[in-house]
Structures are given as structure tokens and as C-alpha cells.
Tab-separated table of C-alpha atoms and ligand atoms in Angstrom:
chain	number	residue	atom	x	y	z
I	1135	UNK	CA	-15.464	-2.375	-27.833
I	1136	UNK	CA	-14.877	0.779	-26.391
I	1137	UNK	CA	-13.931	1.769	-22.620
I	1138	UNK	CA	-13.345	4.750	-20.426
I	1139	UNK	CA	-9.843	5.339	-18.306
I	1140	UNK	CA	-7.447	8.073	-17.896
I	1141	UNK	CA	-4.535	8.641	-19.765
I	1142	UNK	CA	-1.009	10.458	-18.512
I	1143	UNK	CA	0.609	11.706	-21.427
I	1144	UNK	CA	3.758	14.298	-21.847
I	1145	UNK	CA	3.194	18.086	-22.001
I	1146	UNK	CA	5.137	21.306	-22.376
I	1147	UNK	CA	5.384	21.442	-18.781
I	1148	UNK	CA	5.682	17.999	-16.577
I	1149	UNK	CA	2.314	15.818	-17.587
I	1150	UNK	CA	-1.364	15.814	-18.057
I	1151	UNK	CA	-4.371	13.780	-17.467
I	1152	UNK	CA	-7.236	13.056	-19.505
I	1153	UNK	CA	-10.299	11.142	-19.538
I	1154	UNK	CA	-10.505	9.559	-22.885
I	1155	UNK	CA	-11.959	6.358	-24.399
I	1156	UNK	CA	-10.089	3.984	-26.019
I	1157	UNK	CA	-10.774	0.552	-27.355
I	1158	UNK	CA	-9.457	-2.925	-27.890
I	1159	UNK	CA	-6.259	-2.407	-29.533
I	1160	UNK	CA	-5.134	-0.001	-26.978
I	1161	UNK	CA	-4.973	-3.338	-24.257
I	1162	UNK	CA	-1.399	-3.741	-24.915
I	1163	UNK	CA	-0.013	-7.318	-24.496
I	1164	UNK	CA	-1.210	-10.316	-22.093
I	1165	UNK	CA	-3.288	-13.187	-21.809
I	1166	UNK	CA	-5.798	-11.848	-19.867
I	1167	UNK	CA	-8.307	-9.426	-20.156
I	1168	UNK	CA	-10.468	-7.919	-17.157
I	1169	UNK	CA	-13.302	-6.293	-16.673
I	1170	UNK	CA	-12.224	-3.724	-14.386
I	1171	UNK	CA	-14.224	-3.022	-11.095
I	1172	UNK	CA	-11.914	-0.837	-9.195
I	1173	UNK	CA	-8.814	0.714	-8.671
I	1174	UNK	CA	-7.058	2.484	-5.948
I	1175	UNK	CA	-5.452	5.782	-4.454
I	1176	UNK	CA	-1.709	5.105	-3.535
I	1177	UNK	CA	1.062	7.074	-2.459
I	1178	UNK	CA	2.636	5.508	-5.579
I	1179	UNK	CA	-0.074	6.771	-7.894
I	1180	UNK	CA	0.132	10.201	-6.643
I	1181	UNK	CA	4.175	10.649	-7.441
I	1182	UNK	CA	2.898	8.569	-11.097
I	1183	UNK	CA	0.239	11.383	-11.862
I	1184	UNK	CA	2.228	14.333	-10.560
I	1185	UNK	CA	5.546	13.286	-12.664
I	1186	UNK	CA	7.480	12.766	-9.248
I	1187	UNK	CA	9.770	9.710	-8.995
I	1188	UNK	CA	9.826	8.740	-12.590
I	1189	UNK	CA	7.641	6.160	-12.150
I	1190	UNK	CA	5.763	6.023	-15.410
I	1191	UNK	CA	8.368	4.520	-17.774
I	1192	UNK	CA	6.576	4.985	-20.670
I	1193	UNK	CA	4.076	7.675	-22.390
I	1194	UNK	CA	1.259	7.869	-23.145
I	1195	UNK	CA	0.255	5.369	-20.030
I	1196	UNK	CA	-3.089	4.520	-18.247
I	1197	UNK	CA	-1.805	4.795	-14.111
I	1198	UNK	CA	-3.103	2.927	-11.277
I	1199	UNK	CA	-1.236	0.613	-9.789
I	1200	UNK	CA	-3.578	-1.429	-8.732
I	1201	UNK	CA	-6.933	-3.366	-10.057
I	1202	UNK	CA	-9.665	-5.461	-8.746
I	1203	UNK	CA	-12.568	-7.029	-11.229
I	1204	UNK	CA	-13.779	-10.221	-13.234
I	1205	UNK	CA	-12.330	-12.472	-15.877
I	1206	UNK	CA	-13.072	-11.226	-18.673
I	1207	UNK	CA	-11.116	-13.449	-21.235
I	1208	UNK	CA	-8.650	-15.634	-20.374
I	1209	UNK	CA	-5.704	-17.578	-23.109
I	1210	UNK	CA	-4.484	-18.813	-19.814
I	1211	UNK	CA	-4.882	-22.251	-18.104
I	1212	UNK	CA	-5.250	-21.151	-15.101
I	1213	UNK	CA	-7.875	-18.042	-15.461
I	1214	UNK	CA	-11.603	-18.592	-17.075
I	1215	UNK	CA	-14.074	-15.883	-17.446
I	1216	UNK	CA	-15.724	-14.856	-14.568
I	1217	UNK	CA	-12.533	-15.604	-11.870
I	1218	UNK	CA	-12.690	-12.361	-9.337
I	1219	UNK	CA	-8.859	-11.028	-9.188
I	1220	UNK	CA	-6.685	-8.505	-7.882
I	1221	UNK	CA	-3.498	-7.079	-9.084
I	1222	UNK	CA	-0.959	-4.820	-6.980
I	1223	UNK	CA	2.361	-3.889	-8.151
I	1224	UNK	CA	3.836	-5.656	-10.992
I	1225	UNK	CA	4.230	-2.789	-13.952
I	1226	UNK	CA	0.778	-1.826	-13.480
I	1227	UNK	CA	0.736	2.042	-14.160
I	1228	UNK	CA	4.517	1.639	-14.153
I	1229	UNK	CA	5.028	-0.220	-17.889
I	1230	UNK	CA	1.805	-1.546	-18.665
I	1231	UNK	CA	-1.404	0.121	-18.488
I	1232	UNK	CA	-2.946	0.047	-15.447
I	1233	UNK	CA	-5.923	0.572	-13.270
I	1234	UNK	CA	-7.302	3.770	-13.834
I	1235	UNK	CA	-9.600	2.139	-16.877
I	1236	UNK	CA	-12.713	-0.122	-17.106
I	1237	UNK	CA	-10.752	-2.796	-18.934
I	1238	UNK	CA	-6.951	-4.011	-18.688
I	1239	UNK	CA	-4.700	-6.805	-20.237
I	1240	UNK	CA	-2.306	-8.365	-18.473
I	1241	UNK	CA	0.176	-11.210	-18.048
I	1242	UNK	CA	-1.731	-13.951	-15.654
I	1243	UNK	CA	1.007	-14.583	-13.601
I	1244	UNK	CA	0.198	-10.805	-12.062
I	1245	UNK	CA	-3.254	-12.090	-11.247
I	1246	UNK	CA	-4.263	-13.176	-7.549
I	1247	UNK	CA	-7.910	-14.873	-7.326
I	1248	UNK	CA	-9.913	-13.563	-4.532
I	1249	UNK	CA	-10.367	-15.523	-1.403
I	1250	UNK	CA	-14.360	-16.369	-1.513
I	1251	UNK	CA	-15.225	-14.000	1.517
I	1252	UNK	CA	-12.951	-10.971	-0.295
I	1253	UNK	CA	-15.393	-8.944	-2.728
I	1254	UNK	CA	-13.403	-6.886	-5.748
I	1255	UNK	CA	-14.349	-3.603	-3.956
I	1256	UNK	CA	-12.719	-4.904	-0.400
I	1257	UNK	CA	-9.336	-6.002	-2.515
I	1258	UNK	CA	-9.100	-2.380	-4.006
I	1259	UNK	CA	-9.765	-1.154	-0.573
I	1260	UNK	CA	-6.718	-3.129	0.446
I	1261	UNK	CA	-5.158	-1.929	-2.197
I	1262	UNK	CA	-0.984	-2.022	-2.446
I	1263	UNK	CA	-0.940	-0.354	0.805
I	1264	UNK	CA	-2.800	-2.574	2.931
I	1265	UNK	CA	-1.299	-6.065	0.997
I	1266	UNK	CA	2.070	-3.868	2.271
I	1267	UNK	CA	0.660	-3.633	5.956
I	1268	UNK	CA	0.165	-7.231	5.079
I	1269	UNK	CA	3.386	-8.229	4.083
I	1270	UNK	CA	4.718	-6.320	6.705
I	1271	UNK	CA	3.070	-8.168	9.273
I	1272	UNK	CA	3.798	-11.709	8.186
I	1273	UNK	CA	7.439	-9.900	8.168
I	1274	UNK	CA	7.686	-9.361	12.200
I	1275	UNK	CA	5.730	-12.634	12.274
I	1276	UNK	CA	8.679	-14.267	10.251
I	1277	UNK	CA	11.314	-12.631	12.751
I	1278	UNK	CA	9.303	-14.454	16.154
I	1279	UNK	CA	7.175	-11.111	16.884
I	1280	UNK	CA	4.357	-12.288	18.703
I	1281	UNK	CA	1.245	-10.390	20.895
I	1282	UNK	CA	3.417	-11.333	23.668
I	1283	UNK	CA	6.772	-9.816	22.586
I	1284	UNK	CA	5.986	-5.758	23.547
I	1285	UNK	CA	4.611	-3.114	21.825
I	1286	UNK	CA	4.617	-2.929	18.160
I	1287	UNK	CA	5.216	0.906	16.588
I	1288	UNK	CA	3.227	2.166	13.313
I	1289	UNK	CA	4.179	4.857	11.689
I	1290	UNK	CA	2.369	6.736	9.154
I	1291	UNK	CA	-0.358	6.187	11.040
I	1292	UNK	CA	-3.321	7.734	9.489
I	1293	UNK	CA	-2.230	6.890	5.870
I	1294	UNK	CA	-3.124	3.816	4.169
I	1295	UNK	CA	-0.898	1.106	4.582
I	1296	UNK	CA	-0.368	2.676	7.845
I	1297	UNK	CA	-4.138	2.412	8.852
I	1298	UNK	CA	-4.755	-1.092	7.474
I	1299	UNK	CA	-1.382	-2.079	9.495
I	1300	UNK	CA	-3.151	-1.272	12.483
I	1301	UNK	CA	-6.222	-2.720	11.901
I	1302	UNK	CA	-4.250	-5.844	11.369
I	1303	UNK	CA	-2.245	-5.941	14.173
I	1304	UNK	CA	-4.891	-5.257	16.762
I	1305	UNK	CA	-7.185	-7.813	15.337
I	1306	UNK	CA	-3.706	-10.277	16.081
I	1307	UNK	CA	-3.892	-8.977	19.769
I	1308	UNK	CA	-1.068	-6.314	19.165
I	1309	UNK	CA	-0.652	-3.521	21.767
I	1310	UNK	CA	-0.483	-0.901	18.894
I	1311	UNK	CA	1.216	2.432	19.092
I	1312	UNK	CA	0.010	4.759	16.538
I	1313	UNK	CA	2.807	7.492	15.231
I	1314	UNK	CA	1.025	10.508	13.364
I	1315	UNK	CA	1.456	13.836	12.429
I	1316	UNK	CA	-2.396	14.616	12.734
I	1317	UNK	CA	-2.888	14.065	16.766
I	1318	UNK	CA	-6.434	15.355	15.985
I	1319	UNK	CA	-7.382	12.356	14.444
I	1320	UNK	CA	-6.757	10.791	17.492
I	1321	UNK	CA	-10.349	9.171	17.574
I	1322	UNK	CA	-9.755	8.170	14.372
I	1323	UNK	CA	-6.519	5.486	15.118
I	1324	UNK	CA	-8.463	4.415	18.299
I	1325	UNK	CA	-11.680	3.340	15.872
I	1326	UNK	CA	-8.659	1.214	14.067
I	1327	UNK	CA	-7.527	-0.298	17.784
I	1328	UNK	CA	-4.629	1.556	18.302
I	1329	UNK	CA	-4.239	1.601	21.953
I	1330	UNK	CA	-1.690	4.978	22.207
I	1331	UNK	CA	-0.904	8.039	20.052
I	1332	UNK	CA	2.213	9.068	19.766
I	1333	UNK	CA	3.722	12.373	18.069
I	1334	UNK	CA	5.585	11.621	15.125
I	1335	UNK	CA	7.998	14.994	15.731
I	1336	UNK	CA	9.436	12.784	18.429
I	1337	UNK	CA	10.607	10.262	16.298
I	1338	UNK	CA	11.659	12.470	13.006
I	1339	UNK	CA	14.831	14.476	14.595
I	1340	UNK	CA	18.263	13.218	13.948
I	1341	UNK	CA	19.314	11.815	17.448
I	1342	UNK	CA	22.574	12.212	19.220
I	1343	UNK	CA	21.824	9.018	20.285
I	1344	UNK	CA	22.349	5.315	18.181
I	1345	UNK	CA	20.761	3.060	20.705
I	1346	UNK	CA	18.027	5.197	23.197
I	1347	UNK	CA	15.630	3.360	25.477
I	1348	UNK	CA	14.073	-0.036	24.425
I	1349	UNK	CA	10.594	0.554	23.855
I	1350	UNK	CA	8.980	-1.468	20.697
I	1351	UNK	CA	8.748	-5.527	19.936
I	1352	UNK	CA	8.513	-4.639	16.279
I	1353	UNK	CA	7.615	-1.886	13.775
I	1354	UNK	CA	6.203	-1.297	10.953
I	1355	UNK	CA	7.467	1.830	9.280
I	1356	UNK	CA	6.244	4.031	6.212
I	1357	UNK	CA	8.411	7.006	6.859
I	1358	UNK	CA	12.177	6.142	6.431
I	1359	UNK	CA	14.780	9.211	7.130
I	1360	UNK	CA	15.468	9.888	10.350
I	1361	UNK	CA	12.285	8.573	11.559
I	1362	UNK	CA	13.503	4.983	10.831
I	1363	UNK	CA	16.873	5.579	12.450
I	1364	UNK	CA	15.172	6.200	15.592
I	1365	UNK	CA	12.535	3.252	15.862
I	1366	UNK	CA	15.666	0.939	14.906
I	1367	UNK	CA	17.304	2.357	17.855
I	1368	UNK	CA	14.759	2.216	20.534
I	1369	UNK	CA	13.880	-1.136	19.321
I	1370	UNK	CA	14.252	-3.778	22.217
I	1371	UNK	CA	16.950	-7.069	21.756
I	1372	UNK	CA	15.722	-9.260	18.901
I	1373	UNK	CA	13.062	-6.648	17.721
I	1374	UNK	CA	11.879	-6.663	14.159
I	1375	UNK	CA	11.108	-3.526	12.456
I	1376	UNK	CA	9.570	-3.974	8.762
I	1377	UNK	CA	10.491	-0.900	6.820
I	1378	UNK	CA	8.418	-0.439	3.204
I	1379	UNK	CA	8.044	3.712	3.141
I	1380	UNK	CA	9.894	6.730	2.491
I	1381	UNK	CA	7.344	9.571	3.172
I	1382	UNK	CA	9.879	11.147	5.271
I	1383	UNK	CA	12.488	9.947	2.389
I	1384	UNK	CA	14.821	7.723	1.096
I	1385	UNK	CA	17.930	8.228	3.250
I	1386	UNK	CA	18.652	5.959	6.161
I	1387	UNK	CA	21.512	8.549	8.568
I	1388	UNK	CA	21.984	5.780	11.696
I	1389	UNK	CA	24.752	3.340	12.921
I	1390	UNK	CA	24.784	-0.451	12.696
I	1391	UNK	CA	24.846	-0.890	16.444
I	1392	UNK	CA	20.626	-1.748	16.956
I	1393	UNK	CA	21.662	-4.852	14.635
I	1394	UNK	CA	25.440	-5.741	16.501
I	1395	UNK	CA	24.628	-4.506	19.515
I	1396	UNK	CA	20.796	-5.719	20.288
I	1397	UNK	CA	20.271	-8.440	17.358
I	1398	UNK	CA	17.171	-5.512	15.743
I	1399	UNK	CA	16.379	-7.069	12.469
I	1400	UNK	CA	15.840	-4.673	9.727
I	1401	UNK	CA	13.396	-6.636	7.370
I	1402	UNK	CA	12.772	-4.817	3.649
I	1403	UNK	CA	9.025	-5.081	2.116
I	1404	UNK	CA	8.355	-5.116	-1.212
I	1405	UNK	CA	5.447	-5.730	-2.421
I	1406	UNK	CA	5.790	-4.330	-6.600
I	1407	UNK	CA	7.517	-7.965	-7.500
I	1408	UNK	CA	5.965	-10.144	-4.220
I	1409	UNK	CA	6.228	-13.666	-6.084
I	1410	UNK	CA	2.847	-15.131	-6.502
I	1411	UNK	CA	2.902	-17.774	-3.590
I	1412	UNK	CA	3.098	-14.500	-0.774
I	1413	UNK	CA	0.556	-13.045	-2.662
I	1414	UNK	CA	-1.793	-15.655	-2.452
I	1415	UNK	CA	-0.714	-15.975	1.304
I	1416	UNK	CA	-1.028	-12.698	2.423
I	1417	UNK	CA	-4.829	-12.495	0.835
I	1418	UNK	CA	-5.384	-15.619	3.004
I	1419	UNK	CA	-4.257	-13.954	5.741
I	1420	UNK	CA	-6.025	-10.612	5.266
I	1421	UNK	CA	-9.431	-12.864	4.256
I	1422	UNK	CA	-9.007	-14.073	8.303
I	1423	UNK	CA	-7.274	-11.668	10.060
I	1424	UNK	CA	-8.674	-8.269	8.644
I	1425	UNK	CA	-11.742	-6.766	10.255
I	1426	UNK	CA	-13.690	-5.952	7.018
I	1427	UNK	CA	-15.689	-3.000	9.294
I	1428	UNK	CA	-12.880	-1.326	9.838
I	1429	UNK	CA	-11.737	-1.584	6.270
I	1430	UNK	CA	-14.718	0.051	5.328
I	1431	UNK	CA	-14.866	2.692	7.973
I	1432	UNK	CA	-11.344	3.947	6.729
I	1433	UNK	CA	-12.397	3.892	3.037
I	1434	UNK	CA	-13.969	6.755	0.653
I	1435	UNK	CA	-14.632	5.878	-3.119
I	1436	UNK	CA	-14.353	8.326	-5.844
I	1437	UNK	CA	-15.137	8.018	-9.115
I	1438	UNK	CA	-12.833	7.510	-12.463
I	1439	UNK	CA	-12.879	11.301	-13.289
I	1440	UNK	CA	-11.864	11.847	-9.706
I	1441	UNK	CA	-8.721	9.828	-9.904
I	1442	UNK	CA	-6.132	12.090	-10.586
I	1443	UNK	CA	-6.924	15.176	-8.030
I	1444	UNK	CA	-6.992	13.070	-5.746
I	1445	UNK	CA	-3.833	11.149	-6.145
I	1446	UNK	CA	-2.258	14.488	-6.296
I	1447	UNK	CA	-3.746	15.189	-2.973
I	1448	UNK	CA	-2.113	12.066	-1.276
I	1449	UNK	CA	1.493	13.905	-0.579
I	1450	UNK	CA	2.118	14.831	2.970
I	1451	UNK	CA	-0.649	13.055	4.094
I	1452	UNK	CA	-3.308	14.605	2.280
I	1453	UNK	CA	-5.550	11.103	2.347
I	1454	UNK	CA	-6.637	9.559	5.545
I	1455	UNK	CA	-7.016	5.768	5.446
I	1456	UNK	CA	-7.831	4.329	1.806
I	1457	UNK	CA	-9.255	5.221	-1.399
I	1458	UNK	CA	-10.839	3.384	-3.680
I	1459	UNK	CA	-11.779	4.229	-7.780
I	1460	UNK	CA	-14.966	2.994	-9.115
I	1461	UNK	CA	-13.888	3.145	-12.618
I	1462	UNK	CA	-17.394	2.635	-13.616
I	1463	UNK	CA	-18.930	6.001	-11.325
N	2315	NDP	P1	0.032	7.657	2.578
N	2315	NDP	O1	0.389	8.982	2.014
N	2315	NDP	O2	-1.379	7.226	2.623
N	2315	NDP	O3	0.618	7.550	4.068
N	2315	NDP	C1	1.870	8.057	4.430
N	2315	NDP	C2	1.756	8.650	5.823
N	2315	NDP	O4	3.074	8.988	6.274
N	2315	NDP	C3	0.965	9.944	5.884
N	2315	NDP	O5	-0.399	9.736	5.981
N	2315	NDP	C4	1.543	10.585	7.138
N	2315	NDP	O6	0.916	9.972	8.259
N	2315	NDP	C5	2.999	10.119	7.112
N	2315	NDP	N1	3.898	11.148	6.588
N	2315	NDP	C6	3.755	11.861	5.433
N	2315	NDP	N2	4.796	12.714	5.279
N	2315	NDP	C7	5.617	12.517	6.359
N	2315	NDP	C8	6.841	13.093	6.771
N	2315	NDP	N3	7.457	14.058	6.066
N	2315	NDP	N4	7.386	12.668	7.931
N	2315	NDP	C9	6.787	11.713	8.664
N	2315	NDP	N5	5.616	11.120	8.320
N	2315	NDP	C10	5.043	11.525	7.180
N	2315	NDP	O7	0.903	6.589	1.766
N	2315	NDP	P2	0.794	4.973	1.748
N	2315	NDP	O8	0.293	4.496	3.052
N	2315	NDP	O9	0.146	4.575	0.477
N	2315	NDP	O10	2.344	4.607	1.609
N	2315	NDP	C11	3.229	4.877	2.703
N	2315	NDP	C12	4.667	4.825	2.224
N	2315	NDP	O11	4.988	3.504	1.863
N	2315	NDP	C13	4.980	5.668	0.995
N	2315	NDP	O12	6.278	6.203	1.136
N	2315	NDP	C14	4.923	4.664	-0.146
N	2315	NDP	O13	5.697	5.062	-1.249
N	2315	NDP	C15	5.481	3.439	0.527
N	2315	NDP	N6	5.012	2.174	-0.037
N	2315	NDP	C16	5.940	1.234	-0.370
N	2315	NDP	C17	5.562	-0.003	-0.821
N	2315	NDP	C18	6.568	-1.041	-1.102
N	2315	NDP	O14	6.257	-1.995	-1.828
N	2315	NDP	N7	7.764	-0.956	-0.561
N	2315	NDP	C19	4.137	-0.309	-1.056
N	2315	NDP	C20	3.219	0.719	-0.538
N	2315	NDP	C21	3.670	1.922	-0.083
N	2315	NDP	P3	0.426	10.838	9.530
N	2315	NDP	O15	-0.436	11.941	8.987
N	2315	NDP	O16	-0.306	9.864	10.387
N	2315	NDP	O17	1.686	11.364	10.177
């Protein structure tokens, strides 16, 4: 049986894409086989396709780090033909073939069913970065950040885990503060329910200053650098400030004295090796708490050939909200 995907392979200079077919032998290993319905756009899957970040280990490789589709074929007890499932993370597009294709193999324990109100096209418009705004949440949930507690920050705003982390939080009864670079879009984060907008140049500066005014509850941060040194220091006493992104980069140039002198908690988000019991928690959550409109309204869908140019196009926020791959268009 042949299927269609793309296919990142070595060239003279840095890597190329191609659409190509392959068939059943080229699954690779795992006990279950989907029938792939969609993939995603990630921040992830651009630095994959464009050879930044090293984040294809191994060549030729099918990217995507994400999937959403049907049961296929299943050695596994606990998958049967026909189960709807998701996959973010894990070494999807990293180690193992991933998304970008209209059938995968996998290991089952990377497989989360879909909650019965969660269609495979919603799950990819979730995607890594919205089960991120997810995790994220239950994060500053986990630290005692409630509606009541203040403001909560977002930064990144208009990207995707950024958007889906509003959406989220307002739903909760957050006051949300939207951080962005594009203040034009303005319109755009209110739609989500942010309640303000604020300029992300005032948070990306290196500050003189190690603790500044106490201003946010909690945070939820794609941006690292500088930016993260700042929200940690104008967060309030007990604050909780879930940090998953490095747009801004890697580098964290601040003080310990948010943490020893107003108890901030600095709480890390992964979601590539989430164990399976979050997973299936955090879909429950985003099944209830997720205003499916919303998720729509901030989603476009391109098509399998479109994959790579527009992963490409994701760096310095290129993408607004989510993107989703119908790897059958
Ligand atoms: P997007 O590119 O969609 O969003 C990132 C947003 O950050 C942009 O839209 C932009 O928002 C803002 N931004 C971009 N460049 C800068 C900069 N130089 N300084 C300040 N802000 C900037 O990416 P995702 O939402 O998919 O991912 C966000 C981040 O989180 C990425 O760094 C990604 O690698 C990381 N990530 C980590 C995960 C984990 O498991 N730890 C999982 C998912 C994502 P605006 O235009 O509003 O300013």
C-alpha cells in the first residue's frame, strides 16, 4: 500500500524537502499503524525543516511533530482499529517518522485517544502548542493560581501556544494580558479574550532592575531571554510563571531574588516526553475548558504539499494562531 508524505533528506547545502510516496516498509518500527488525518505547523517543525536546532536526528526523516487520525492496525492491547488518537512530542519528526504523511507507525504508548467531543482535526488544531498552553495552565493551577490571584501575563501572544493559552485562560475567568510584537493585531487577542495588550519591547530589554513592580499572578511565557527575566521579576509574592519557549532564546540573564525574595515559582513545561497520565489529563481538560470557536477562528489548514513553506514561515512570528496539515488535501 502506498502513501503520500514529505521527506527531509541531506543536501549539498543544509536540507531539502520532497513530496514522495512511499509504502509499507518505509513505517519503521511500532505496534501501531494510523491512518493519518492531520498534522500540524509548530515552531518546532519550522527549526526541523529549515535544519535549525538539530532536531532531526536522523536522515532521510518524514517531520511533523505531531499527528491526529484513526486506528488503523493495532498489535497492541490497548488500541483496535478505528480508536481516534493524537500524538505530540515523543520522537515524532525527531527519530521516528512523523506527521507530515498519510500513514505512520508508532509505539502505542505515544498514543492519546480522543476525548468523544474532540474531532482529529480539533486535536491537530491543538497541536503541541496548545497541549503546551495546556500544560502550562494546569502548571500555575498546580502552584495555587486561581481567577482570583491577579493578572496572568502571556507572552507570545499571537503565536500558537500563545493564542490557545489565552483562549484557555479566559474561558477559566483569567484577567489576561496579552504581550505581542504585532499591536495591530490587537482585535485579534481581544477575539481570544484577552482583556489588555501590552508591548512586548517593554518586557525584552535587560533591566537594571531584579525585582520591579508586582504586577502578574502568573505567566505563561514562550519567549525566554530577557523577556523571562523580567516577568519573573515583576511577578507578585507566590506568583507562578510557567516558562516552555525560547523565541527570544535560550539564555535566562536574571538573579535568584523573585524566588528568595518573593517565593515566584519558576515552573518548566515540557511537553516532548509528558508521561501518558498528563496527557490524557490535559485533553480532558482542553475537551471542557477550551472554547472550540475560538480554536477554529485562530486556525488556517494547508495542505500536505504546503507543509514545508510554511513551517519555514513560522520564525519570528511569521504564523498567527495555529496551523493545521490535511495530509490528505
Ligand atoms: P510561534 O512562532 O507560533 O509563537 C512564538 C511567538 O513568540 C511569536 O508569534 C511572537 O509573538 C513571539 N516572538 C517571536 N520572536 C520573538 C522575539 N525575538 N522576542 C519576543 N517574542 C518573540 O511558536 P509556538 O507558539 O509554536 O511556540 C512558542 C515557543 O515555545 C517556541 O520557542 C517553541 O519552541 C516553544 N515550545 C516549547 C514546547 C515545550 O515542550 N517546551 C512545546 C511547544 C513550543 P508576537 O508576534 O505576539 O510577539
Amino acid at each position: 500500500m502506498t502513501f503520500k508524505a514529505i521527506l527531509v533528506s541531506k543536501a549539498d547545502a543544509g536540507l531539502k524537502t520532497d513530496l514522495v510516496t512511499l509504502s509499507d516498509p518505509d513505517l519503521g518500527d511500532g505496534d501501531v499503524t494510523v491512518a493519518v488525518e492531520y498534522s500540524t505547523i509548530n515552531y518546532k517543525d519550522g527549526l526541523a525543516i529549515s535544519g535549525r536546532g538539530n532536531i532531526i536526528q536522523t536522515f532521510p526523516l518524514v517531520p511533523g511533530i505531531d499527528l491526529a487520525g484513526t486506528v488503523e492496525a493495532s498489535a497492541s492491547a490497548d488500541f483496535k482499529p478505528g480508536d481516534r488518537v493524537v500524538i505530540h512530542g515523543w520522537g515524532l519528526g525527531a527519530t521516528h517518522h512523523g506527521g507530515f504523511s498519510q500513514r505512520a507507525r508508532v509505539p502505542a504508548r505515544w498514543l492519546t485517544r480522543l476525548p468523544s467531543n474532540v474531532s482529529t482535526w480539533q486535536a491537530a488544531a491543538i497541536g503541541t502548542a496548545g497541549f503546551t498552553a495546556m500544560l502550562s495552565v494546569l502548571a500555575l493551577e498546580h502552584n495555587g493560581v486561581t481567577p482570583a490571584s491577579g493578572d496572568i501575563l502571556v507572552t507570545g501572544a499571537n503565536g500558537g501556544a500563545g493564542s490557545v493559552a489565552i483562549a484557555i485562560l479566559s474561558g477559566l475567568g483569567y484577567r489576561v494580558v496579552a504581550s505581542t510584537g504585532r499591536l495591530n493585531e490587537a482585535e485579534y487577542l481581544k477575539s481570544l479574550g484577552a482583556a489588555e495588550i501590552i508591548d512586548r519591547r517593554t518586557l525584552s530589554e535587560p533591566s537594571p532592575q531584579p525585582i520591579q513592580p508586582a504586577r502578574w499572578a502568573g505567566a505563561i511565557d514562550s519567549v525566554g531571554s530577557h523577556t523571562l527575566v523580567n516577568v519573573l521579576a515583576q511577578t507578585q509574592y507566590g506568583g507562578a510563571v510557567a516558562s516552555f519557549g525560547l523565541a527570544q532564546g535560550t539564555d535566562l540573564p536574571g538573579t535568584v531574588l523573585p524566588f528568595i525574595g518573593r517565593s515566584v515559582t519558576l515552573a518548566g513545561v515540557d511537553s516532548v516526553n509528558a508521561p501518558p497520565a498528563k496527557r490524557d489529563r490535559a485533553y480532558q481538560r482542553l475537551a471542557t475548558d477550551l472554547d472550540f470557536g475560538k480554536l477554529e477562528a485562530m486556525t488556517k489548514t494547508v495542505g500536505l504539499a504546503e507543509a514545508p513553506e510554511s513551517a519555514r514561515s513560522i520564525f519570528g512570528g511569521g504564523i498567527q494562531g495555529r496551523v493545521v496539515v490535511d495530509v490528505n488535501a
